[in-house]
XYZ file of C-alpha atoms in Angstrom:
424
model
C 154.092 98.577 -53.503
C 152.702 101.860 -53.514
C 150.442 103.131 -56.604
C 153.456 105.368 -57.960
C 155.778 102.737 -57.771
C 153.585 100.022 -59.477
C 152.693 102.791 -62.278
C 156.561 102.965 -62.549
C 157.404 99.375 -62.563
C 154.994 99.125 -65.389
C 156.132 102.052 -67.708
C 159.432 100.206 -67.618
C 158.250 97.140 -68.461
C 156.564 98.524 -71.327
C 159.784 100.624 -72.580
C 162.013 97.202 -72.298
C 158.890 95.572 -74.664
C 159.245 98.027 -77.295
C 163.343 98.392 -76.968
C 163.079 94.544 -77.822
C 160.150 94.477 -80.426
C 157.796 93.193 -78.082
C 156.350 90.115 -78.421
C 156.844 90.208 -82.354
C 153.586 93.017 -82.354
C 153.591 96.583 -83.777
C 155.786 98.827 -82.238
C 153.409 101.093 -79.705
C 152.796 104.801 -80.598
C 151.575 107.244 -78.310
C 148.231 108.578 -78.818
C 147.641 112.158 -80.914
C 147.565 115.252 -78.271
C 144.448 116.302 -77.967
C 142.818 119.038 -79.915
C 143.793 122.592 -78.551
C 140.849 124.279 -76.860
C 138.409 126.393 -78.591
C 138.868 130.124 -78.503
C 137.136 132.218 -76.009
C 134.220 133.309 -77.825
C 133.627 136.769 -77.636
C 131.060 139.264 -76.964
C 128.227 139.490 -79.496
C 128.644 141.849 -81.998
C 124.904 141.687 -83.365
C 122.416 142.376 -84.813
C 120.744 140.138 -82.400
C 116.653 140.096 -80.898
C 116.395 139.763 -77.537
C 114.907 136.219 -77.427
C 113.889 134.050 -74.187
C 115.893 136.796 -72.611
C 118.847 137.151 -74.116
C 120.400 138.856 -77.271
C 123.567 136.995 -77.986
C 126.040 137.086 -74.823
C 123.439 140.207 -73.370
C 120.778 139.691 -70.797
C 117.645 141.565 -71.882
C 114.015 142.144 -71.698
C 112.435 144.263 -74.677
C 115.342 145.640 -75.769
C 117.836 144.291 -79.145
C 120.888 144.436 -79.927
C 121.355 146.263 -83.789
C 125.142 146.123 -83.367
C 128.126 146.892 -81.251
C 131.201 148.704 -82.234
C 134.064 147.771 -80.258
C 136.265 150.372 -78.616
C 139.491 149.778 -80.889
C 137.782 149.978 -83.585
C 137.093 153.514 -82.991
C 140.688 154.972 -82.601
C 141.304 152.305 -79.301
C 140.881 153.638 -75.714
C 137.759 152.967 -73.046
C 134.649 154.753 -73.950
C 133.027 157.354 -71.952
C 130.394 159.925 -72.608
C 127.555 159.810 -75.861
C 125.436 161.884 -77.918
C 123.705 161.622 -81.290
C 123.411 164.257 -84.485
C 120.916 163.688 -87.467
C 122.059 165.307 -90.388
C 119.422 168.145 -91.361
C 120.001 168.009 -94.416
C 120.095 164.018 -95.792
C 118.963 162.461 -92.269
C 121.555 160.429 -91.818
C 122.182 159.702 -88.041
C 125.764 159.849 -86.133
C 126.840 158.440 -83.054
C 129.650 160.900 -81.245
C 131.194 158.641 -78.932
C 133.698 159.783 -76.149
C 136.784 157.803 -75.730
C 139.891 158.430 -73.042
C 141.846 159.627 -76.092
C 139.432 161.614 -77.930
C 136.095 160.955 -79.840
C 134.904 158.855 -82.813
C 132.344 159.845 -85.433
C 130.204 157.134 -86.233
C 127.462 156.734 -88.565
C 124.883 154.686 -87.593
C 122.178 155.640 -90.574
C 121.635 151.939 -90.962
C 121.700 150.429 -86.964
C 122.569 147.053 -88.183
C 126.147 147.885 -90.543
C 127.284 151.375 -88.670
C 130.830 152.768 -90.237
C 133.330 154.422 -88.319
C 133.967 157.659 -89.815
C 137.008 158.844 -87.795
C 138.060 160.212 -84.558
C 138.899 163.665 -83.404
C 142.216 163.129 -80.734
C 141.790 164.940 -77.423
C 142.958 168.064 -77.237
C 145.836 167.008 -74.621
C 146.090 164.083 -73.216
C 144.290 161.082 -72.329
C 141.446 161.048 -69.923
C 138.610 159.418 -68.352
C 136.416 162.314 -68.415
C 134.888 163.485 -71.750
C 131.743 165.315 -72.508
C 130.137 166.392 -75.417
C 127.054 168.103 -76.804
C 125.479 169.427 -80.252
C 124.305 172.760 -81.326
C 123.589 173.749 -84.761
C 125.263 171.031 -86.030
C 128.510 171.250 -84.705
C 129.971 169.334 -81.413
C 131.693 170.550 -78.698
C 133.906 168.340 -76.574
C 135.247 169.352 -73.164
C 137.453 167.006 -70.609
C 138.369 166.916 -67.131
C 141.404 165.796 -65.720
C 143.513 166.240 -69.506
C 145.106 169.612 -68.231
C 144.686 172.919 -70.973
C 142.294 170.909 -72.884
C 139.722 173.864 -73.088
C 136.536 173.212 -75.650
C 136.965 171.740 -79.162
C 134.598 172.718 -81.458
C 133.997 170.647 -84.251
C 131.675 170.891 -87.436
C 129.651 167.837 -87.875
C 128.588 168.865 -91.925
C 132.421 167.654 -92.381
C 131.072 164.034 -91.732
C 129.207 164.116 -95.509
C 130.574 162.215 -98.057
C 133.093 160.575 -95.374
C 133.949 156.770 -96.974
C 137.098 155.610 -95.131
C 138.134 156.905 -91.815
C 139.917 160.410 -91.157
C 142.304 161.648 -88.711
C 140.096 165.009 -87.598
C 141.212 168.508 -86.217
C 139.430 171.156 -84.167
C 137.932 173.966 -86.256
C 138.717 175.970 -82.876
C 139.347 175.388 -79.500
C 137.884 177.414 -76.328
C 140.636 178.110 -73.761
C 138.589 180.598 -71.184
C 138.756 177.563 -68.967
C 141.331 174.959 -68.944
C 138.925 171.603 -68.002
C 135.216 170.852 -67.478
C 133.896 168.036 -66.354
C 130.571 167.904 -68.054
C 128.773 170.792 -70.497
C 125.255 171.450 -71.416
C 123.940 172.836 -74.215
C 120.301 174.964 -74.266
C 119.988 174.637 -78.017
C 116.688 177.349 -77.812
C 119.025 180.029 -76.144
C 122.367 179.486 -77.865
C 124.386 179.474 -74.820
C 126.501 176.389 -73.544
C 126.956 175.441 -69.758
C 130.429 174.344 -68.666
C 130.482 172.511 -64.872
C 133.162 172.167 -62.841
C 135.617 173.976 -64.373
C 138.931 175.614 -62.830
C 136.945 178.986 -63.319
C 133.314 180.143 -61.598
C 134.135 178.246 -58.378
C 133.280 174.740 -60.337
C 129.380 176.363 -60.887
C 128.459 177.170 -64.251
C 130.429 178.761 -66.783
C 128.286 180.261 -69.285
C 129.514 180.372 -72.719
C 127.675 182.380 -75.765
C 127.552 179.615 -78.680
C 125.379 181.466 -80.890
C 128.082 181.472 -83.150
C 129.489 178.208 -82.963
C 132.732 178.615 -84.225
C 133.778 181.611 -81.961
C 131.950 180.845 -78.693
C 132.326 183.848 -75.751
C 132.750 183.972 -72.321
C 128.974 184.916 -70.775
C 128.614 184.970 -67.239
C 128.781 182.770 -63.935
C 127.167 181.457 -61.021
C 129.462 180.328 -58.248
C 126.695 179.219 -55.419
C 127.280 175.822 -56.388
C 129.772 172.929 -57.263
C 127.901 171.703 -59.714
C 128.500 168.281 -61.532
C 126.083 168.665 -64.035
C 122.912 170.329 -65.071
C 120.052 171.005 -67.704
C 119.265 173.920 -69.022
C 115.983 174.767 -70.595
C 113.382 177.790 -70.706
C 110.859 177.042 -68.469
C 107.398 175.882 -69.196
C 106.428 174.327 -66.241
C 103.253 175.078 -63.916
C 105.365 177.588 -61.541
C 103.654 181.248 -63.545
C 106.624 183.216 -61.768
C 109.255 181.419 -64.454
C 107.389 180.963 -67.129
C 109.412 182.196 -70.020
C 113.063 182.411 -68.056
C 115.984 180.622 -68.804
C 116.357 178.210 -65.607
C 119.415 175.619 -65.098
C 118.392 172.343 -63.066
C 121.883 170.784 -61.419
C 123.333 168.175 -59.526
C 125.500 169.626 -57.121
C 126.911 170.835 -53.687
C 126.666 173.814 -52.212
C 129.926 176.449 -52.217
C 127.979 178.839 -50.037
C 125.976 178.298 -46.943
C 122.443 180.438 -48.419
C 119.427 177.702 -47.213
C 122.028 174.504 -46.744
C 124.905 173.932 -45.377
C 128.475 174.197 -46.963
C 129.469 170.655 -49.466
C 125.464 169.494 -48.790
C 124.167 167.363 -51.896
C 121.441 168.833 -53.759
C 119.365 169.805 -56.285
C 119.848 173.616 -57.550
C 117.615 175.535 -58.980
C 118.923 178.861 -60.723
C 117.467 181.873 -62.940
C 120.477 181.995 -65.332
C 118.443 184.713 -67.408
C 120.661 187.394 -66.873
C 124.082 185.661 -67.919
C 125.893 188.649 -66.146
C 123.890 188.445 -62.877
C 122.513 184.854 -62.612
C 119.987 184.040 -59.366
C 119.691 180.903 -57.394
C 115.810 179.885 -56.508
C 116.419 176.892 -54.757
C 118.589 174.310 -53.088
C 116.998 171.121 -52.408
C 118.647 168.705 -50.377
C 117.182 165.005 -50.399
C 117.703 162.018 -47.829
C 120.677 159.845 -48.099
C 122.123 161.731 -50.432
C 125.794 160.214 -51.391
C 126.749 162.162 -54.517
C 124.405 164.784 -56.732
C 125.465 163.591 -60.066
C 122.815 164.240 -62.889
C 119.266 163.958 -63.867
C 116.647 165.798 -66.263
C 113.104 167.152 -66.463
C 110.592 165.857 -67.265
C 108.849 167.139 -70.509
C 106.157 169.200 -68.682
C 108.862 170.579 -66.539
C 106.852 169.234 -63.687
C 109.581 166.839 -62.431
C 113.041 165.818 -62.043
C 114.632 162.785 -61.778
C 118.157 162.678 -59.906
C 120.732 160.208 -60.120
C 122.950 159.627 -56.948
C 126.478 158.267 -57.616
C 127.486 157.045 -54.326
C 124.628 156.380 -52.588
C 124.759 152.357 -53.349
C 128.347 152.197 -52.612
C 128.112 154.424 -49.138
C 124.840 153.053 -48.222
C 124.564 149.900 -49.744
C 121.064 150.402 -51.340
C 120.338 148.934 -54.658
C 120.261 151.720 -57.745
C 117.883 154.654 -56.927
C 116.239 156.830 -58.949
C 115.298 160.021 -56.972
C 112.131 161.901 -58.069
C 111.428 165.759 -57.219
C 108.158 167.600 -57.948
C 109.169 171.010 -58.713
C 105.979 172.417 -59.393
C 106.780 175.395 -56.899
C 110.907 176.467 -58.071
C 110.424 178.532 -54.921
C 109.991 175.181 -52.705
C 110.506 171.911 -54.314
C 109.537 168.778 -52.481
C 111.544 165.454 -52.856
C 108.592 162.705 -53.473
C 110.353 159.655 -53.579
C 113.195 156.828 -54.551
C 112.694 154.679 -56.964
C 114.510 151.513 -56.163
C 115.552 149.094 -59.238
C 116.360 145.243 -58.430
C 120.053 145.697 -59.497
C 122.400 147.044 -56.947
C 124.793 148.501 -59.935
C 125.559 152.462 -59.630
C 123.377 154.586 -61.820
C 125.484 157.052 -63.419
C 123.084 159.062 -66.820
C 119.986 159.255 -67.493
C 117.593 161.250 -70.145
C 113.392 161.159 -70.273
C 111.754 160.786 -73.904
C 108.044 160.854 -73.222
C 107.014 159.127 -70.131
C 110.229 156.793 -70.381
C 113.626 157.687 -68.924
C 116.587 156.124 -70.088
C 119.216 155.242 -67.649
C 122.966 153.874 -67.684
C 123.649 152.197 -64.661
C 126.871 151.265 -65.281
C 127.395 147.208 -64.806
C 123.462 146.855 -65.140
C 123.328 147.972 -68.540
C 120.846 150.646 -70.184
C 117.345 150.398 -67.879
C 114.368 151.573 -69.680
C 111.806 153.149 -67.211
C 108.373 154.173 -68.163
C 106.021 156.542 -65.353
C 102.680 157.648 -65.155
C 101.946 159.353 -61.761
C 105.288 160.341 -60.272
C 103.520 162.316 -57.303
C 102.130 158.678 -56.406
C 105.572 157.103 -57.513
C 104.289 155.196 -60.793
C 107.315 154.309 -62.399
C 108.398 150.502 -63.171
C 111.074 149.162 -65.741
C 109.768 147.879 -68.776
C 112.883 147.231 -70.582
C 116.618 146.582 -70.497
C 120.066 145.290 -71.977
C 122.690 144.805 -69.927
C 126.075 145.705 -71.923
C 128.442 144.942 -69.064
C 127.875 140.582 -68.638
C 130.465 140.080 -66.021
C 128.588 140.835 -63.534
C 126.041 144.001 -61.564
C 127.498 144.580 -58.766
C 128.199 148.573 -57.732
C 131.650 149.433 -59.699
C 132.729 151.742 -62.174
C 132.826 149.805 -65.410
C 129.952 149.089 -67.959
C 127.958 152.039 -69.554
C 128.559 155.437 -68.763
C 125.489 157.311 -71.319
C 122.591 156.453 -73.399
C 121.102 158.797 -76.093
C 117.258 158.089 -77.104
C 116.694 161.191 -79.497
C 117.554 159.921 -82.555
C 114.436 160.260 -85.211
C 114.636 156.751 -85.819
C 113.681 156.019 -82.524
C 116.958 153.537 -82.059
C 119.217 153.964 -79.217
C 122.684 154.687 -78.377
C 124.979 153.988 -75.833
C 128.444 153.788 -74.777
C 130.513 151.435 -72.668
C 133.636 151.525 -70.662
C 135.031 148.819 -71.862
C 132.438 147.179 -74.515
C 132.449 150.018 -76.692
C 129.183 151.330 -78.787
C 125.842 149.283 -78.160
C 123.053 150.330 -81.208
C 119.627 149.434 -79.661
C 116.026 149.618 -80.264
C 112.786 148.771 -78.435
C 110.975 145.820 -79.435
């Protein structure tokens, strides 16, 4: 008899006992189910240290976890871009968040019990692509791929005295272009930088935000494709700029002037004269993949570039590409910084000697340099808000904002939502 049929012969034996009462026993019951599983737990929600490495569900080193604000429970949606406002006037501190259907207001005043204020809806419709930046206390909030969306401008004083969350409008809308994919801001000039836009040939669009509410069209530079830049007057050790309003992108070249036509690079340009802007420089850089963004450092004596395809084109773990630009008129690509994670690095921002990077599936990466000409720069801290895993996709955190005066941290994820965080 084979197993199956013995385990048959004996359930029918056993039926027949109880159909007859057995051998005058108890009737046999069958034994309680068993207990239904547990529910998935889900991602930490803090405040939690980073202990022995972790902080809740979050690999870390140095870095804790104050609290994270899920995505729906900012108006719903996946998260994209960041940035931070602190309130002149009572300090309180906001995190703007950008979200595929608009952008939440949240204030994070105390890191460890931040309230959702409300959310401003896009402009259009939904989107992957949001960007937004401050100036004199009002936001402005541009997106790519959402058709006519143009850029909302928002004042951030209506945030005071906010208890329960609102439904917000526009205070006005800037339709000169139709979509941008990222904006800067040069809060000592008053003048806002639109990139890649259906106007300018996708260089910069210069807007006049002096007035916030009524911003005007300014000027363009079309040399470059440009994906995103910083723009800043210049204080650096080149004496020929000192004093000039100079724009630092990531981008490709439209024109062939010093490098060939679509080449990756870093552009330097005199945007001065907003009717008549110059470019300096083109700097192209080995292995390039995709100029996407970077910054300057504080003395103006560097800048650190993020590529966005290089890992997944070239299979090299997440780079971190320094220039010395002490020279506008010839700046020299020193080095790549290589992390241990192969993620894709996507934003980063310097504070100090420490740059602050979202690398996507890796997290925020806290970097801290001495000597960049001798390539002294080593992490020193981290949280990685994307657990499933590091490997080089587009989900995890897109930007991380490290200017707000209480020193904590801000960043936003894909599909995790807000992460509050502060060194340790």
């Amino acid at each position: 008899m084979n197993p199956k049929s013995k385990h048959y012969a004996i359930l029918l034996l056993s039926l027949i006992g109880i159909g007859c009462g057995g051998s005058g026993g108890s009737p046999i019951t069958a034994p309680p189910p068993p207990p239904p599983p547990p529910p998935p737990v889900g991602l930490s929600t803090g405040p939690e240290s980073c202990i022995g490495g972790m902080a809740g569900n979050f690999t870390c080193s140095g870095l804790s976890l104050r609290k994270r604000v899920p995505n729906d429970a900012m108006g719903g949606g996946d998260g994209n871009d960041i940035w931070g406002w602190a309130d002149p006037v009572n300090g309180n501190e906001y995190a703007l968040m950008g979200l595929t259907n608009g952008t939440a207001f949240v204030d994070v005043t105390d890191p460890d019990n931040p309230v959702f204020l409300g959310h401003l809806a896009t402009n259009t419709v939904e989107s992957p692509w949001r960007d937004l930046k401050v100036y004199m206390d009002h936001v402005f909030v541009v997106a790519d791929g959402a058709g006519s969306h143009g850029m909302q401008v928002f004042d951030l004083t209506r945030l005071r005295g906010v208890t329960s969350p609102q439904v917000f409008t526009a205070d006005n809308i800037y339709i000169d272009f139709r979509n941008a994919h990222n904006l800067a801001i040069n809060e000592a000039t008053g003048f806002a930088y639109a990139v890649g836009t259906n106007t300018c040939s996708e260089g910069l669009h210069i807007v006049d935000i002096s007035t916030p509410t009524s911003p005007v069209f300014a000027g363009c530079h079309t040399d470059a494709d440009t994906h995103d830049t910083q723009c800043v007057i210049y204080q650096g050790p080149d004496p020929d700029y000192t004093g000039r309003e100079i724009c630092f992108s990531s981008a490709k070249t439209n024109t062939a002037n010093t490098l060939p036509v679509n080449t990756h690079h870093v552009g330097i340009a005199d945007v001065t004269d907003k009717l008549a802007p110059v470019t300096i420089f083109e700097r192209n850089y080995p292995d390039a993949g995709f100029a996407h963004q970077g910054w300057l450092t504080e003395d103006h004596r560097f800048f650190l570039l993020g590529d966005e395809l290089d890992e997944t084109t070239l299979g090299v773990p997440t780079r971190t590409l320094i220039f010395d630009i002490a020279d506008l008129d010839a700046p020299v690509f020193v080095s790549a910084y290589q992390a241990t994670a192969d993620s894709i690095d996507h934003n980063l921002y310097v504070l100090g000697n420490r740059v602050f990077q979202a690398n996507y599936t890796s997290g925020v990466r806290v970097l801290e340099f001495q000597d960049l000409s001798n390539d002294e720069i080593t992490e020193v801290a981290f949280l990685d808000t994307f657990p499933n895993s590091d490997i080089a996709e587009f989900d995890g955190v897109w930007s991380v904002y490290p200017y707000l005066p209480s020193g904590n941290i801000i960043a936003s994820d894909i599909s995790n939502g807000l992460f509050i965080l502060t060194l340790q």
